Amino acid sequence: MRPTSLLLKLLHSWLVLGVVASVWERGALLWQVWGGGLLLAAVADACTLPRRGRITGKRALPGRFALGVGAEVTLTVTHSVRRTLRLEVFDGIPTAAEAEGLPHAVSIPRGEYAAISYEARFVRRGEHAFTPAHVLVHSALGLWRRLHFIAGESATRAYPNYEPVVRFALLAMANRVEQMGIVKRRRMGGSLDFHQLRDYQDGDVLSRIDWKATSRRSTLVSRDYEETRNQTILLVPDCGRRMRALDGGLSQFDHCLNAMLLIAFIALRQGDEVGVAGFGGVQRWLPPVKGAHSMPKLLNHLYNYEASSEPSDFIEAAERVMTLQRRRALVIMLTNLRSEDGATLATAVGAMQKRHLVLTATLREQELEQRAAAPIDQLHDALQYGALTHYFGERRQLLESLRSRRVLTVDESAQMLPVALANKYLDVKAGGLL
């Protein structure tokens, strides 16, 4: 039980009256009457505070949270007190979450309830728990407040942001994936299997016309193909300390996870299987899974990946890939390359190329590009520009050396990486490279 600001103000006025009574004899009686009345009112008002258990609550959470995306949480508060209660409610949100609209002040009449909704946004992935909500109950006269705990603990998980995956699914249903920037590549015969015959449509390649069927039906008939299925995509994310750098409010590692979700969704939808093998402090392994129903399994495997403080060892990653993945696969290594990686990366890629097709996806740091584009006014700006130009030059040379070894590369900013990686995967499928 704690006093409210109203009770403190009344006590302050009683003290002021006491000072007046010390210099004015007739004010003593008024001071005593005021003090006695205030004491009786405070005691009587304290008795109106509800006891423990008279206020209850229930929390409703969404099925899952996406990193950086707000989701609605609803806290339902009820009571069994025979009067209207005035409450201040603050839910026990995890330290990794942010919430708007709290604390929430509400009045609940007798026999009714209040459903308090607010938006929670997680800034860190993984398992989290909502602790019991704090409820401050006001007494009838508003002189006292008592703290109650309701709703108990609620466990939840914050997953990587799968919004691009959902957008792709919705656009794919309307056959409009190009609105995301994902381009449907013209397929080449080497990567296709015959599917069925169908009526000719404007834009069909003449080489796909089935002339025997056309002569029988006296109308143009085209052969329909489908891409080769049952191929393996192995995602190899760099979980080392270089991926901890922030880019646009999220770490580069989180941006990589978002890209992995999109490429995994597309690959599973194409009939391929997807596996995950982290390196750089994280030695976790998910054997390749297949089918659209496997997407939740990938989410549950990836949601609590974290970038460690250990250095990234590309040669160790290549050895793990060669040990764990025996079947030929498209190995997608997601990292942030540095000029000093040239020798070790070439050795690692060369080892994996003996069996697999290797794709290196690296993130460009947008902040460095913005600094390079800033105007040069002082000597410090010129020195910084020179250092950045040297850094970008070494990076280009490293990527060119990889391409000269017939290694596929994707070099994009964190925001554009998911779409660029999806387009590269579709290029590989269309070209029959795997």
PDB file of C-alpha atoms in Angstrom, residues 226-376:
ATOM      1  CA  GLU A 226       9.067 -28.010 -65.036  1.00  0.00           C
ATOM      2  CA  GLU A 227      12.364 -27.306 -63.375  1.00  0.00           C
ATOM      3  CA  THR A 228      14.490 -30.130 -62.066  1.00  0.00           C
ATOM      4  CA  ARG A 229      13.535 -30.875 -58.460  1.00  0.00           C
ATOM      5  CA  ASN A 230      15.053 -32.709 -55.503  1.00  0.00           C
ATOM      6  CA  GLN A 231      18.233 -30.610 -55.530  1.00  0.00           C
ATOM      7  CA  THR A 232      19.913 -29.502 -52.318  1.00  0.00           C
ATOM      8  CA  ILE A 233      20.470 -25.952 -51.070  1.00  0.00           C
ATOM      9  CA  LEU A 234      22.828 -25.636 -48.099  1.00  0.00           C
ATOM     10  CA  LEU A 235      22.784 -22.298 -46.253  1.00  0.00           C
ATOM     11  CA  VAL A 236      26.066 -21.538 -44.448  1.00  0.00           C
ATOM     12  CA  PRO A 237      25.683 -18.309 -42.401  1.00  0.00           C
ATOM     13  CA  ASP A 238      28.695 -16.604 -40.865  1.00  0.00           C
ATOM     14  CA  CYS A 239      27.961 -16.344 -37.122  1.00  0.00           C
ATOM     15  CA  GLY A 240      31.255 -14.649 -36.223  1.00  0.00           C
ATOM     16  CA  ARG A 241      31.901 -11.255 -34.699  1.00  0.00           C
ATOM     17  CA  ARG A 242      32.056  -9.403 -38.031  1.00  0.00           C
ATOM     18  CA  MET A 243      28.307  -9.970 -38.423  1.00  0.00           C
ATOM     19  CA  ARG A 244      27.457  -8.101 -35.210  1.00  0.00           C
ATOM     20  CA  ALA A 245      27.744  -4.664 -36.857  1.00  0.00           C
ATOM     21  CA  LEU A 246      24.472  -2.735 -37.023  1.00  0.00           C
ATOM     22  CA  ASP A 247      22.974  -1.760 -40.368  1.00  0.00           C
ATOM     23  CA  GLY A 248      19.680   0.138 -40.396  1.00  0.00           C
ATOM     24  CA  GLY A 249      18.722  -0.762 -36.828  1.00  0.00           C
ATOM     25  CA  LEU A 250      19.384  -4.494 -37.253  1.00  0.00           C
ATOM     26  CA  SER A 251      22.640  -6.400 -37.141  1.00  0.00           C
ATOM     27  CA  GLN A 252      24.046  -7.697 -40.413  1.00  0.00           C
ATOM     28  CA  PHE A 253      23.469 -11.189 -39.070  1.00  0.00           C
ATOM     29  CA  ASP A 254      19.740 -10.493 -38.756  1.00  0.00           C
ATOM     30  CA  HIS A 255      19.667  -9.236 -42.342  1.00  0.00           C
ATOM     31  CA  CYS A 256      21.329 -12.495 -43.411  1.00  0.00           C
ATOM     32  CA  LEU A 257      18.680 -14.512 -41.591  1.00  0.00           C
ATOM     33  CA  ASN A 258      15.936 -12.581 -43.394  1.00  0.00           C
ATOM     34  CA  ALA A 259      17.559 -13.428 -46.735  1.00  0.00           C
ATOM     35  CA  MET A 260      17.916 -17.083 -45.692  1.00  0.00           C
ATOM     36  CA  LEU A 261      14.202 -17.300 -44.931  1.00  0.00           C
ATOM     37  CA  LEU A 262      13.232 -15.996 -48.358  1.00  0.00           C
ATOM     38  CA  ILE A 263      15.621 -18.249 -50.282  1.00  0.00           C
ATOM     39  CA  ALA A 264      14.534 -21.242 -48.175  1.00  0.00           C
ATOM     40  CA  PHE A 265      10.866 -20.537 -48.854  1.00  0.00           C
ATOM     41  CA  ILE A 266      11.449 -20.270 -52.611  1.00  0.00           C
ATOM     42  CA  ALA A 267      13.621 -23.401 -52.716  1.00  0.00           C
ATOM     43  CA  LEU A 268      11.115 -25.494 -50.765  1.00  0.00           C
ATOM     44  CA  ARG A 269       8.369 -24.209 -53.038  1.00  0.00           C
ATOM     45  CA  GLN A 270      10.459 -25.287 -56.067  1.00  0.00           C
ATOM     46  CA  GLY A 271      10.682 -28.838 -54.707  1.00  0.00           C
ATOM     47  CA  ASP A 272      14.285 -28.589 -53.505  1.00  0.00           C
ATOM     48  CA  GLU A 273      15.556 -29.418 -50.023  1.00  0.00           C
ATOM     49  CA  VAL A 274      17.221 -26.903 -47.695  1.00  0.00           C
ATOM     50  CA  GLY A 275      19.776 -27.434 -44.915  1.00  0.00           C
ATOM     51  CA  VAL A 276      21.667 -25.079 -42.570  1.00  0.00           C
ATOM     52  CA  ALA A 277      25.223 -25.266 -41.228  1.00  0.00           C
ATOM     53  CA  GLY A 278      26.403 -22.281 -39.188  1.00  0.00           C
ATOM     54  CA  PHE A 279      30.063 -21.414 -38.582  1.00  0.00           C
ATOM     55  CA  GLY A 280      32.053 -18.827 -36.648  1.00  0.00           C
ATOM     56  CA  GLY A 281      31.229 -19.773 -33.065  1.00  0.00           C
ATOM     57  CA  VAL A 282      27.966 -21.587 -33.886  1.00  0.00           C
ATOM     58  CA  GLN A 283      28.372 -25.278 -34.719  1.00  0.00           C
ATOM     59  CA  ARG A 284      24.731 -26.132 -35.314  1.00  0.00           C
ATOM     60  CA  TRP A 285      23.500 -28.318 -38.141  1.00  0.00           C
ATOM     61  CA  LEU A 286      20.073 -28.857 -39.704  1.00  0.00           C
ATOM     62  CA  PRO A 287      20.053 -31.728 -42.222  1.00  0.00           C
ATOM     63  CA  PRO A 288      18.285 -30.817 -45.477  1.00  0.00           C
ATOM     64  CA  VAL A 289      14.484 -30.823 -45.227  1.00  0.00           C
ATOM     65  CA  LYS A 290      12.006 -30.828 -48.078  1.00  0.00           C
ATOM     66  CA  GLY A 291       8.467 -29.605 -48.743  1.00  0.00           C
ATOM     67  CA  ALA A 292       6.589 -26.393 -47.968  1.00  0.00           C
ATOM     68  CA  HIS A 293       5.503 -27.928 -44.653  1.00  0.00           C
ATOM     69  CA  SER A 294       9.166 -27.833 -43.528  1.00  0.00           C
ATOM     70  CA  MET A 295       9.230 -24.023 -43.289  1.00  0.00           C
ATOM     71  CA  PRO A 296       8.208 -24.012 -39.584  1.00  0.00           C
ATOM     72  CA  LYS A 297      11.041 -26.443 -38.864  1.00  0.00           C
ATOM     73  CA  LEU A 298      13.518 -24.026 -40.465  1.00  0.00           C
ATOM     74  CA  LEU A 299      12.069 -21.122 -38.486  1.00  0.00           C
ATOM     75  CA  ASN A 300      12.352 -23.023 -35.205  1.00  0.00           C
ATOM     76  CA  HIS A 301      15.965 -23.871 -36.035  1.00  0.00           C
ATOM     77  CA  LEU A 302      17.013 -20.346 -37.012  1.00  0.00           C
ATOM     78  CA  TYR A 303      15.100 -18.125 -34.583  1.00  0.00           C
ATOM     79  CA  ASN A 304      17.714 -18.248 -31.790  1.00  0.00           C
ATOM     80  CA  TYR A 305      20.885 -18.123 -33.896  1.00  0.00           C
ATOM     81  CA  GLU A 306      23.163 -15.367 -32.601  1.00  0.00           C
ATOM     82  CA  ALA A 307      26.378 -13.835 -33.884  1.00  0.00           C
ATOM     83  CA  SER A 308      29.171 -14.726 -31.474  1.00  0.00           C
ATOM     84  CA  SER A 309      32.328 -12.822 -30.530  1.00  0.00           C
ATOM     85  CA  GLU A 310      34.586 -15.437 -32.138  1.00  0.00           C
ATOM     86  CA  PRO A 311      36.426 -14.961 -35.448  1.00  0.00           C
ATOM     87  CA  SER A 312      35.162 -16.608 -38.625  1.00  0.00           C
ATOM     88  CA  ASP A 313      37.180 -19.531 -39.953  1.00  0.00           C
ATOM     89  CA  PHE A 314      36.278 -20.225 -43.595  1.00  0.00           C
ATOM     90  CA  ILE A 315      38.530 -23.288 -43.857  1.00  0.00           C
ATOM     91  CA  GLU A 316      36.836 -24.864 -40.832  1.00  0.00           C
ATOM     92  CA  ALA A 317      33.458 -24.072 -42.385  1.00  0.00           C
ATOM     93  CA  ALA A 318      34.482 -25.793 -45.630  1.00  0.00           C
ATOM     94  CA  GLU A 319      35.642 -28.886 -43.737  1.00  0.00           C
ATOM     95  CA  ARG A 320      32.290 -29.091 -41.906  1.00  0.00           C
ATOM     96  CA  VAL A 321      30.353 -28.696 -45.151  1.00  0.00           C
ATOM     97  CA  MET A 322      32.348 -31.465 -46.854  1.00  0.00           C
ATOM     98  CA  THR A 323      31.859 -33.751 -43.837  1.00  0.00           C
ATOM     99  CA  LEU A 324      28.164 -33.101 -43.261  1.00  0.00           C
ATOM    100  CA  GLN A 325      26.909 -32.751 -46.842  1.00  0.00           C
ATOM    101  CA  ARG A 326      27.923 -35.687 -49.038  1.00  0.00           C
ATOM    102  CA  ARG A 327      25.467 -35.064 -51.856  1.00  0.00           C
ATOM    103  CA  ARG A 328      26.180 -32.295 -54.380  1.00  0.00           C
ATOM    104  CA  ALA A 329      24.498 -29.064 -53.322  1.00  0.00           C
ATOM    105  CA  LEU A 330      24.345 -25.346 -53.926  1.00  0.00           C
ATOM    106  CA  VAL A 331      26.329 -24.041 -50.944  1.00  0.00           C
ATOM    107  CA  ILE A 332      25.347 -20.448 -50.137  1.00  0.00           C
ATOM    108  CA  MET A 333      27.859 -18.848 -47.768  1.00  0.00           C
ATOM    109  CA  LEU A 334      26.549 -15.600 -46.258  1.00  0.00           C
ATOM    110  CA  THR A 335      29.159 -13.284 -44.768  1.00  0.00           C
ATOM    111  CA  ASN A 336      30.762  -9.824 -44.897  1.00  0.00           C
ATOM    112  CA  LEU A 337      34.051 -10.178 -46.726  1.00  0.00           C
ATOM    113  CA  ARG A 338      37.237  -8.324 -45.807  1.00  0.00           C
ATOM    114  CA  SER A 339      40.390  -7.924 -47.863  1.00  0.00           C
ATOM    115  CA  GLU A 340      42.328 -10.156 -45.443  1.00  0.00           C
ATOM    116  CA  ASP A 341      39.975 -13.047 -46.257  1.00  0.00           C
ATOM    117  CA  GLY A 342      41.430 -13.591 -49.721  1.00  0.00           C
ATOM    118  CA  ALA A 343      43.812 -16.497 -49.026  1.00  0.00           C
ATOM    119  CA  THR A 344      41.682 -18.468 -46.560  1.00  0.00           C
ATOM    120  CA  LEU A 345      38.486 -17.946 -48.531  1.00  0.00           C
ATOM    121  CA  ALA A 346      40.096 -19.136 -51.772  1.00  0.00           C
ATOM    122  CA  THR A 347      41.308 -22.303 -50.022  1.00  0.00           C
ATOM    123  CA  ALA A 348      37.903 -22.950 -48.466  1.00  0.00           C
ATOM    124  CA  VAL A 349      35.989 -22.356 -51.700  1.00  0.00           C
ATOM    125  CA  GLY A 350      38.401 -24.537 -53.667  1.00  0.00           C
ATOM    126  CA  ALA A 351      37.830 -27.419 -51.255  1.00  0.00           C
ATOM    127  CA  MET A 352      34.040 -27.145 -51.502  1.00  0.00           C
ATOM    128  CA  GLN A 353      34.063 -26.822 -55.295  1.00  0.00           C
ATOM    129  CA  LYS A 354      35.348 -30.386 -55.615  1.00  0.00           C
ATOM    130  CA  ARG A 355      31.826 -31.548 -54.854  1.00  0.00           C
ATOM    131  CA  HIS A 356      29.492 -28.550 -54.614  1.00  0.00           C
ATOM    132  CA  LEU A 357      28.453 -25.402 -56.461  1.00  0.00           C
ATOM    133  CA  VAL A 358      29.490 -22.461 -54.253  1.00  0.00           C
ATOM    134  CA  LEU A 359      27.738 -19.090 -54.001  1.00  0.00           C
ATOM    135  CA  THR A 360      29.278 -16.399 -51.793  1.00  0.00           C
ATOM    136  CA  ALA A 361      26.812 -13.724 -50.661  1.00  0.00           C
ATOM    137  CA  THR A 362      28.405 -10.715 -48.983  1.00  0.00           C
ATOM    138  CA  LEU A 363      26.772  -7.630 -47.508  1.00  0.00           C
ATOM    139  CA  ARG A 364      27.839  -4.127 -48.441  1.00  0.00           C
ATOM    140  CA  GLU A 365      27.909  -1.760 -45.497  1.00  0.00           C
ATOM    141  CA  GLN A 366      25.513   1.026 -46.373  1.00  0.00           C
ATOM    142  CA  GLU A 367      26.929   3.419 -43.796  1.00  0.00           C
ATOM    143  CA  LEU A 368      30.370   3.280 -45.423  1.00  0.00           C
ATOM    144  CA  GLU A 369      28.849   4.006 -48.838  1.00  0.00           C
ATOM    145  CA  GLN A 370      27.018   7.003 -47.407  1.00  0.00           C
ATOM    146  CA  ARG A 371      30.216   8.339 -45.876  1.00  0.00           C
ATOM    147  CA  ALA A 372      32.034   7.939 -49.195  1.00  0.00           C
ATOM    148  CA  ALA A 373      29.291   9.954 -50.920  1.00  0.00           C
ATOM    149  CA  ALA A 374      29.434  12.803 -48.362  1.00  0.00           C
ATOM    150  CA  PRO A 375      30.971  16.137 -49.466  1.00  0.00           C
ATOM    151  CA  ILE A 376      34.646  16.691 -48.724  1.00  0.00           C
TER     152      ILE A 376
END
